[in-house]
Each structure stands twice: as C-alpha cells, then as structure tokens.
mmCIF file of C-alpha atoms in Angstrom:
data_model
loop_
_atom_site.group_PDB
_atom_site.id
_atom_site.type_symbol
_atom_site.label_atom_id
_atom_site.label_comp_id
_atom_site.label_asym_id
_atom_site.label_seq_id
_atom_site.Cartn_x
_atom_site.Cartn_y
_atom_site.Cartn_z
ATOM 1 C CA UNK A 39 118.266 127.556 94.427
ATOM 2 C CA UNK A 40 117.012 126.274 97.786
ATOM 3 C CA UNK A 41 119.617 126.005 100.567
ATOM 4 C CA UNK A 42 120.386 122.334 101.310
ATOM 5 C CA UNK A 43 120.369 122.743 105.111
ATOM 6 C CA UNK A 44 117.009 124.482 105.071
ATOM 7 C CA UNK A 45 115.489 121.837 102.768
ATOM 8 C CA UNK A 46 116.935 119.019 104.862
ATOM 9 C CA UNK A 47 115.557 120.500 108.096
ATOM 10 C CA UNK A 48 112.159 121.069 106.479
ATOM 11 C CA UNK A 49 112.081 117.507 105.190
ATOM 12 C CA UNK A 50 113.081 116.112 108.599
ATOM 13 C CA UNK A 51 110.352 118.143 110.294
ATOM 14 C CA UNK A 52 107.718 116.991 107.805
ATOM 15 C CA UNK A 53 108.795 113.373 108.105
ATOM 16 C CA UNK A 54 108.791 113.617 111.882
ATOM 17 C CA UNK A 55 105.443 115.425 112.003
ATOM 18 C CA UNK A 56 103.664 113.271 109.419
ATOM 19 C CA UNK A 57 105.323 109.893 109.732
ATOM 20 C CA UNK A 58 105.277 109.913 113.509
ATOM 21 C CA UNK A 59 101.795 111.436 113.832
ATOM 22 C CA UNK A 60 99.711 109.311 116.185
ATOM 23 C CA UNK A 61 96.778 109.026 113.765
ATOM 24 C CA UNK A 62 99.066 107.905 110.901
ATOM 25 C CA UNK A 63 100.810 105.307 113.037
ATOM 26 C CA UNK A 64 97.485 104.080 114.449
ATOM 27 C CA UNK A 65 96.097 103.790 110.921
ATOM 28 C CA UNK A 66 99.145 101.836 109.795
ATOM 29 C CA UNK A 67 98.905 99.483 112.778
ATOM 30 C CA UNK A 68 95.200 98.859 112.172
ATOM 31 C CA UNK A 69 95.743 98.223 108.446
ATOM 32 C CA UNK A 70 98.587 95.835 109.215
ATOM 33 C CA UNK A 71 96.538 93.967 111.824
ATOM 34 C CA UNK A 72 93.630 93.648 109.346
ATOM 35 C CA UNK A 73 95.972 92.228 106.693
ATOM 36 C CA UNK A 74 97.404 89.757 109.197
ATOM 37 C CA UNK A 75 93.910 88.778 110.353
ATOM 38 C CA UNK A 76 92.975 88.042 106.729
ATOM 39 C CA UNK A 77 96.264 86.337 105.820
ATOM 40 C CA UNK A 78 96.577 83.940 108.755
ATOM 41 C CA UNK A 79 93.404 81.900 108.044
ATOM 42 C CA UNK A 80 94.421 81.615 104.372
ATOM 43 C CA UNK A 81 97.858 80.335 105.369
ATOM 44 C CA UNK A 82 96.355 77.883 107.856
ATOM 45 C CA UNK A 83 93.945 76.565 105.186
ATOM 46 C CA UNK A 84 96.867 76.111 102.816
ATOM 47 C CA UNK A 85 98.782 74.266 105.569
ATOM 48 C CA UNK A 86 95.842 71.890 106.122
ATOM 49 C CA UNK A 87 95.637 71.252 102.372
ATOM 50 C CA UNK A 88 99.367 70.510 102.140
ATOM 51 C CA UNK A 89 99.194 68.193 105.141
ATOM 52 C CA UNK A 90 96.341 66.308 103.432
ATOM 53 C CA UNK A 91 98.328 66.038 100.206
ATOM 54 C CA UNK A 92 101.356 64.753 102.117
ATOM 55 C CA UNK A 93 99.263 62.066 103.810
ATOM 56 C CA UNK A 94 97.825 61.041 100.440
ATOM 57 C CA UNK A 95 101.260 60.770 98.792
ATOM 58 C CA UNK A 96 102.635 58.880 101.806
ATOM 59 C CA UNK A 97 99.740 56.408 101.518
ATOM 60 C CA UNK A 98 100.420 55.870 97.809
ATOM 61 C CA UNK A 99 104.108 55.417 98.527
ATOM 62 C CA UNK A 100 103.368 52.822 101.213
ATOM 63 C CA UNK A 101 101.095 50.911 98.813
ATOM 64 C CA UNK A 102 103.833 50.878 96.169
ATOM 65 C CA UNK A 103 106.368 49.581 98.686
ATOM 66 C CA UNK A 104 103.874 46.923 99.832
ATOM 67 C CA UNK A 105 103.356 45.907 96.194
ATOM 68 C CA UNK A 106 107.087 45.687 95.701
ATOM 69 C CA UNK A 107 107.552 43.563 98.834
ATOM 70 C CA UNK A 108 104.937 41.055 97.629
ATOM 71 C CA UNK A 109 106.870 40.315 94.448
ATOM 72 C CA UNK A 110 109.790 38.032 93.994
ATOM 73 C CA UNK A 111 111.326 40.398 91.457
ATOM 74 C CA UNK A 112 111.037 44.160 91.243
ATOM 75 C CA UNK A 113 109.910 45.943 88.144
ATOM 76 C CA UNK A 114 111.403 49.193 86.861
ATOM 77 C CA UNK A 115 107.923 50.688 86.649
ATOM 78 C CA UNK A 116 107.290 50.315 90.383
ATOM 79 C CA UNK A 117 110.727 51.724 91.243
ATOM 80 C CA UNK A 118 110.123 54.709 88.951
ATOM 81 C CA UNK A 119 106.740 55.351 90.584
ATOM 82 C CA UNK A 120 108.317 55.117 94.056
ATOM 83 C CA UNK A 121 110.956 57.658 93.059
ATOM 84 C CA UNK A 122 108.275 59.964 91.621
ATOM 85 C CA UNK A 123 106.245 59.742 94.842
ATOM 86 C CA UNK A 124 109.350 60.414 96.945
ATOM 87 C CA UNK A 125 110.160 63.482 94.831
ATOM 88 C CA UNK A 126 106.569 64.717 95.129
ATOM 89 C CA UNK A 127 106.659 64.131 98.864
ATOM 90 C CA UNK A 128 109.920 66.096 99.205
ATOM 91 C CA UNK A 129 108.431 69.053 97.289
ATOM 92 C CA UNK A 130 105.273 69.043 99.412
ATOM 93 C CA UNK A 131 107.263 68.835 102.648
ATOM 94 C CA UNK A 132 109.469 71.756 101.534
ATOM 95 C CA UNK A 133 106.370 73.818 100.714
ATOM 96 C CA UNK A 134 104.967 72.954 104.153
ATOM 97 C CA UNK A 135 108.194 74.083 105.871
ATOM 98 C CA UNK A 136 108.113 77.372 103.954
ATOM 99 C CA UNK A 137 104.473 77.847 104.876
ATOM 100 C CA UNK A 138 105.226 77.206 108.564
ATOM 101 C CA UNK A 139 107.816 79.989 108.401
ATOM 102 C CA UNK A 140 105.232 82.341 106.844
ATOM 103 C CA UNK A 141 102.700 81.467 109.547
ATOM 104 C CA UNK A 142 105.264 82.065 112.289
ATOM 105 C CA UNK A 143 106.237 85.397 110.714
ATOM 106 C CA UNK A 144 102.602 86.492 110.382
ATOM 107 C CA UNK A 145 102.033 85.615 114.030
ATOM 108 C CA UNK A 146 105.175 87.475 115.168
ATOM 109 C CA UNK A 147 104.213 90.608 113.212
ATOM 110 C CA UNK A 148 101.296 91.403 115.480
ATOM 111 C CA UNK A 149 102.022 94.397 117.685
ATOM 112 C CA UNK A 150 100.503 95.991 120.750
ATOM 113 C CA UNK A 151 98.994 99.206 119.407
ATOM 114 C CA UNK A 152 99.170 101.056 122.736
ATOM 115 C CA UNK A 153 102.831 100.114 123.185
ATOM 116 C CA UNK A 154 103.765 101.224 119.671
ATOM 117 C CA UNK A 155 101.898 104.532 120.048
ATOM 118 C CA UNK A 156 103.632 105.142 123.375
ATOM 119 C CA UNK A 157 107.046 104.496 121.820
ATOM 120 C CA UNK A 158 106.297 106.648 118.776
ATOM 121 C CA UNK A 159 105.155 109.534 121.001
ATOM 122 C CA UNK A 160 108.393 109.223 122.975
ATOM 123 C CA UNK A 161 110.433 109.208 119.763
ATOM 124 C CA UNK A 162 108.529 112.155 118.275
ATOM 125 C CA UNK A 163 108.944 114.266 121.428
ATOM 126 C CA UNK A 164 112.618 113.506 121.884
ATOM 127 C CA UNK A 165 113.622 113.580 118.233
ATOM 128 C CA UNK A 166 112.872 117.297 117.903
ATOM 129 C CA UNK A 167 115.511 118.167 120.506
ATOM 130 C CA UNK A 168 118.267 116.205 118.750
ATOM 131 C CA UNK A 169 120.726 117.761 116.292
ATOM 132 C CA UNK A 170 119.873 117.504 112.597
ATOM 133 C CA UNK A 171 122.507 114.801 112.016
ATOM 134 C CA UNK A 172 121.017 112.584 114.762
ATOM 135 C CA UNK A 173 117.489 113.157 113.484
ATOM 136 C CA UNK A 174 118.623 112.182 109.994
ATOM 137 C CA UNK A 175 120.304 108.988 111.243
ATOM 138 C CA UNK A 176 117.281 107.909 113.265
ATOM 139 C CA UNK A 177 114.787 108.635 110.488
ATOM 140 C CA UNK A 178 117.004 106.989 107.856
ATOM 141 C CA UNK A 179 116.839 103.791 109.896
ATOM 142 C CA UNK A 180 113.228 103.300 108.810
ATOM 143 C CA UNK A 181 112.625 105.623 105.832
ATOM 144 C CA UNK A 182 113.189 103.514 102.728
ATOM 145 C CA UNK A 183 112.664 106.137 100.028
ATOM 146 C CA UNK A 184 111.560 109.747 99.677
ATOM 147 C CA UNK A 185 110.160 110.788 96.305
ATOM 148 C CA UNK A 186 109.702 114.526 95.751
ATOM 149 C CA UNK A 187 107.106 115.464 93.144
ATOM 150 C CA UNK A 188 105.832 118.859 91.986
ATOM 151 C CA UNK A 189 103.079 119.058 94.575
ATOM 152 C CA UNK A 190 103.719 116.177 96.937
ATOM 153 C CA UNK A 191 106.359 114.208 98.735
ATOM 154 C CA UNK A 192 105.898 110.420 98.983
ATOM 155 C CA UNK A 193 107.651 108.636 101.843
ATOM 156 C CA UNK A 194 108.043 104.848 101.905
ATOM 157 C CA UNK A 195 108.993 103.539 105.319
ATOM 158 C CA UNK A 196 109.002 100.571 107.668
ATOM 159 C CA UNK A 197 108.487 101.344 111.334
ATOM 160 C CA UNK A 198 111.063 99.447 113.411
ATOM 161 C CA UNK A 199 109.817 96.854 115.877
ATOM 162 C CA UNK A 200 111.084 96.669 119.451
ATOM 163 C CA UNK A 201 113.279 93.598 119.961
ATOM 164 C CA UNK A 202 112.560 93.418 123.684
ATOM 165 C CA UNK A 203 108.885 93.403 124.689
ATOM 166 C CA UNK A 204 109.395 95.315 127.935
ATOM 167 C CA UNK A 205 112.289 97.588 127.090
ATOM 168 C CA UNK A 206 112.061 100.965 128.778
ATOM 169 C CA UNK A 207 111.102 104.030 126.819
ATOM 170 C CA UNK A 208 114.637 105.378 126.930
ATOM 171 C CA UNK A 209 116.007 102.225 125.301
ATOM 172 C CA UNK A 210 115.777 101.871 121.543
ATOM 173 C CA UNK A 211 116.302 98.132 121.005
ATOM 174 C CA UNK A 212 114.952 97.923 117.475
ATOM 175 C CA UNK A 213 114.707 95.335 114.744
ATOM 176 C CA UNK A 214 115.515 96.895 111.368
ATOM 177 C CA UNK A 215 112.705 95.161 109.477
ATOM 178 C CA UNK A 216 109.255 96.251 110.466
ATOM 179 C CA UNK A 217 105.811 97.114 109.243
ATOM 180 C CA UNK A 218 105.958 98.760 105.799
ATOM 181 C CA UNK A 219 103.893 101.787 104.899
ATOM 182 C CA UNK A 220 103.632 104.709 102.552
ATOM 183 C CA UNK A 221 102.426 108.244 103.063
#
C-alpha cells in the first residue's frame, strides 16, 4: 500500500512540474490561438449568411404586408404566411444573437502569451514553497480530472485567466473558466 501523503505530494509535484512547465503552457496557448484563428472567420461567415437570410425574410414579410394593405379584405392564407415569416425571422434573429455571443467569446479568449508565461512562472516558483494543502487548493482550481492508469497519468485542466489585464504578479485575480487542455 502506498502512503496517501507521499502519493499526494508526488502527484502535486508532477502536476506542478508538468502542467506549469513553460513549454507545455506555451504549446497550449499556441494551439488555442490557432483554434481561435480558424474559428473566428467561420463564425463571421456564418454571421454574414444569417444577416443575409434575415434581410431576405424581412423583404418577403414586407411584400406580404404590402399585398395585404392593397386588398379590401384579408385572406387567411396571407395572414398564415405573415405569421410563418415572423416565426422564421424570430428564429434567425435568435441564432444571430447566439452567434454574436460566440464571436465575442472567441475574441475575449485571446491571451497575451508573454503575460501568461510570466504569470505561470510566478505561480510555479511560488507554489513549491506553499504547504501541501495550499498547493492542492490552488491546483484544484484548474485541474478538472486526474486519471491514473497503469503506466500514465492523464490530467484534464483549464488554465485560469486573469480578470484584470494589469494585475500585479502577487495578485491572483482569476476567472474560473479558462483555456482547456489535457496532458
């Protein structure tokens, strides 16, 4: 049987040494930036397509209303078509709002690599001097899952993002959601 304290300390050291290694963090940042660079144009193309569809449905709706205004009596068919166009328009506008949120999120997710590496180096250096309980609390804030296999340990994590762009190194203002990764 392996002593729990020894295993916990070993695991904390490995997480700290591997997860907070400059080359691993740099690789994660670069991969994330590449994904964002690829995703943003796709989202913007989808936004342009939705905007075009909205304009088209609005034009059809206006023509139906114009047709209705030119008649002395309304027909149920025209009213049904107006309601269908309004429902379609509402769905398209909702999709556009959701897409705008995705675009804003993708834009906000970009990070300054040098700043992140500086903060990670500070965390790595100072974490080692903290008691085991403090190390565990800090690492648990961004380690999502640790899976121990026969020959490997898989760590799923999300590096926290600073909430203040110019916070000093000694201040850990962090957002709990961040860039996901796996080592």
